[in-house]
């Protein structure tokens, strides 16, 4: 089992923050605060100004990816550090997608398509989407912000900073990853 530290226990000023006590869906605030070692209120203000994050609501996933990708250019620094996007050369793999008919899934009614991957692992000649577990095996050092479906958290030197389940659910597929340097 991977070592997991509660994001709320590791953030400076979290317990004293009035904003933190009234917030919901704040995984992006906690990820930024942990990745850049800033206090909760400073990270909250940064997300409100740059990501258009409304209070007590999470950042839209598309907006989270778009702004992080924008910050990952060579010249931009955030809290004195740079964000670097982690991805590999894009590949296409064969995949199957089930077809839904009315309100049930038809067995045998699926179609083949080509899926594009930018974060992947390779076993033999087979490629698959990178998961939290495979990421932790490959990247043991450094600070990273990981984006999974509708959620984000931080990994520092192989330790997960996030919700309790973030360090347990190793088969969750990664959408995007940024390294903090």
XYZ file of C-alpha atoms in Angstrom:
181
model
C 0.000 0.000 0.000
C 1.272 3.456 -0.896
C 1.920 5.982 1.831
C -0.873 8.565 1.798
C -0.936 11.819 3.718
C -4.204 13.671 4.043
C -3.983 16.832 1.967
C -5.669 18.775 4.732
C -3.073 17.692 7.323
C -0.125 18.782 5.175
C -1.296 22.235 4.008
C 0.005 25.325 5.781
C -2.734 27.326 7.463
C -5.493 24.843 6.654
C -6.819 24.487 10.201
C -6.880 28.258 10.770
C -8.460 29.113 7.412
C -12.080 30.274 7.501
C -12.330 29.661 3.743
C -11.211 26.027 4.087
C -13.835 25.304 6.735
C -16.643 26.394 4.402
C -15.333 24.823 1.173
C -16.491 21.776 -0.795
C -15.029 20.169 -3.936
C -11.665 21.778 -3.251
C -9.301 19.044 -4.464
C -7.727 21.486 -6.946
C -7.021 24.007 -4.161
C -5.453 21.279 -2.015
C -3.399 19.975 -4.967
C -1.975 23.438 -5.725
C -1.313 24.168 -2.031
C 0.547 20.871 -1.567
C 2.460 20.966 -4.855
C 3.746 24.522 -4.384
C 3.980 24.520 -0.546
C 1.711 27.547 -0.159
C -1.064 28.109 2.353
C -4.661 27.219 1.578
C -5.972 30.780 1.276
C -3.232 31.750 -1.190
C -3.954 28.693 -3.362
C -7.698 29.402 -3.176
C -7.186 33.003 -4.350
C -4.875 31.825 -7.156
C -7.485 29.351 -8.435
C -10.277 31.931 -8.235
C -8.256 34.437 -10.287
C -6.683 32.090 -12.858
C -9.083 29.146 -13.174
C -12.381 30.992 -12.569
C -13.117 28.628 -9.689
C -16.371 29.588 -7.931
C -16.509 29.261 -4.138
C -17.703 25.880 -2.859
C -17.564 24.433 -6.393
C -14.781 22.538 -8.106
C -12.804 23.649 -11.136
C -14.247 22.402 -14.413
C -11.970 19.562 -15.629
C -11.595 21.041 -19.114
C -10.645 24.407 -17.612
C -8.200 22.730 -15.179
C -6.397 20.983 -18.053
C -6.419 24.049 -20.328
C -4.975 26.469 -17.757
C -2.366 23.987 -16.466
C -1.260 23.360 -20.057
C -1.018 27.138 -20.583
C 1.128 27.492 -17.429
C 3.429 24.694 -18.607
C 5.184 26.821 -21.218
C 8.886 27.600 -20.746
C 8.543 31.184 -19.442
C 5.728 31.001 -16.882
C 6.380 30.503 -13.186
C 3.768 29.838 -10.529
C 4.740 30.632 -6.933
C 8.391 30.671 -8.085
C 8.262 27.217 -9.689
C 7.622 25.935 -13.204
C 4.951 23.521 -14.367
C 6.021 20.922 -16.926
C 3.507 18.705 -18.719
C 4.336 14.982 -18.581
C 3.365 13.095 -21.729
C 4.862 10.746 -24.291
C 4.706 10.654 -28.058
C 1.085 10.004 -28.997
C 0.215 6.476 -30.114
C -2.930 4.857 -31.459
C -4.179 1.584 -30.030
C -7.095 -0.644 -30.958
C -10.054 -0.399 -28.599
C -13.678 -1.516 -28.376
C -16.651 0.548 -27.322
C -20.013 -0.918 -26.294
C -23.159 0.446 -27.868
C -26.062 1.291 -25.610
C -29.543 0.505 -26.896
C -32.433 2.216 -25.085
C -31.868 1.520 -21.377
C -29.765 -1.656 -21.494
C -26.422 -2.765 -22.951
C -26.656 -5.139 -25.913
C -24.257 -8.016 -25.634
C -22.111 -8.314 -28.721
C -23.013 -4.886 -30.068
C -19.714 -3.083 -29.929
C -17.450 -1.504 -32.468
C -13.709 -1.145 -32.931
C -11.994 2.223 -33.031
C -8.542 3.751 -32.621
C -7.821 5.315 -29.240
C -5.061 7.937 -28.866
C -2.861 7.704 -25.767
C -0.328 10.226 -24.436
C 0.219 8.642 -21.004
C 0.720 4.907 -21.339
C 2.602 1.848 -20.185
C 3.883 -0.951 -22.372
C 3.946 -4.674 -21.580
C 5.469 -6.663 -24.392
C 3.835 -5.277 -27.505
C 0.648 -4.149 -25.730
C -0.015 -0.542 -24.651
C -2.467 0.587 -21.974
C -3.490 3.843 -20.321
C -1.195 4.748 -17.414
C -2.733 4.311 -13.966
C -1.876 5.805 -10.580
C -0.081 2.573 -9.637
C 2.029 2.398 -12.797
C 2.844 6.109 -12.429
C 4.087 5.583 -8.858
C 6.313 2.702 -10.006
C 7.876 4.787 -12.775
C 8.147 8.194 -11.055
C 9.520 7.682 -7.555
C 11.022 11.169 -7.114
C 9.694 14.646 -7.781
C 6.478 16.591 -7.286
C 3.545 15.951 -9.611
C -0.078 17.019 -9.951
C -2.199 14.150 -11.271
C -5.579 14.558 -12.910
C -7.950 11.614 -12.914
C -11.614 11.628 -13.854
C -13.200 14.654 -12.101
C -10.474 14.768 -9.413
C -6.894 15.886 -8.865
C -4.203 15.313 -6.223
C -0.455 15.661 -5.611
C 2.373 13.128 -5.420
C 5.674 14.151 -3.812
C 8.573 11.689 -3.863
C 6.230 8.696 -4.098
C 3.901 9.868 -1.310
C 0.285 10.661 -2.207
C -1.136 13.929 -0.823
C -4.888 13.862 -1.249
C -7.977 12.013 -0.111
C -7.517 8.730 1.728
C -8.639 6.700 -1.284
C -6.143 8.364 -3.688
C -3.313 6.194 -2.369
C -5.441 3.020 -2.367
C -7.104 3.045 -5.795
C -4.070 2.183 -7.905
C -6.018 1.194 -11.045
C -7.528 4.636 -11.659
C -6.533 5.863 -15.126
C -4.644 9.135 -15.468
C -5.962 11.877 -17.727
C -3.057 14.330 -17.433
C 0.045 14.862 -15.294
C 2.174 17.950 -14.602
C 5.571 18.007 -12.913
C 6.471 20.881 -10.607
C 10.139 21.891 -11.022
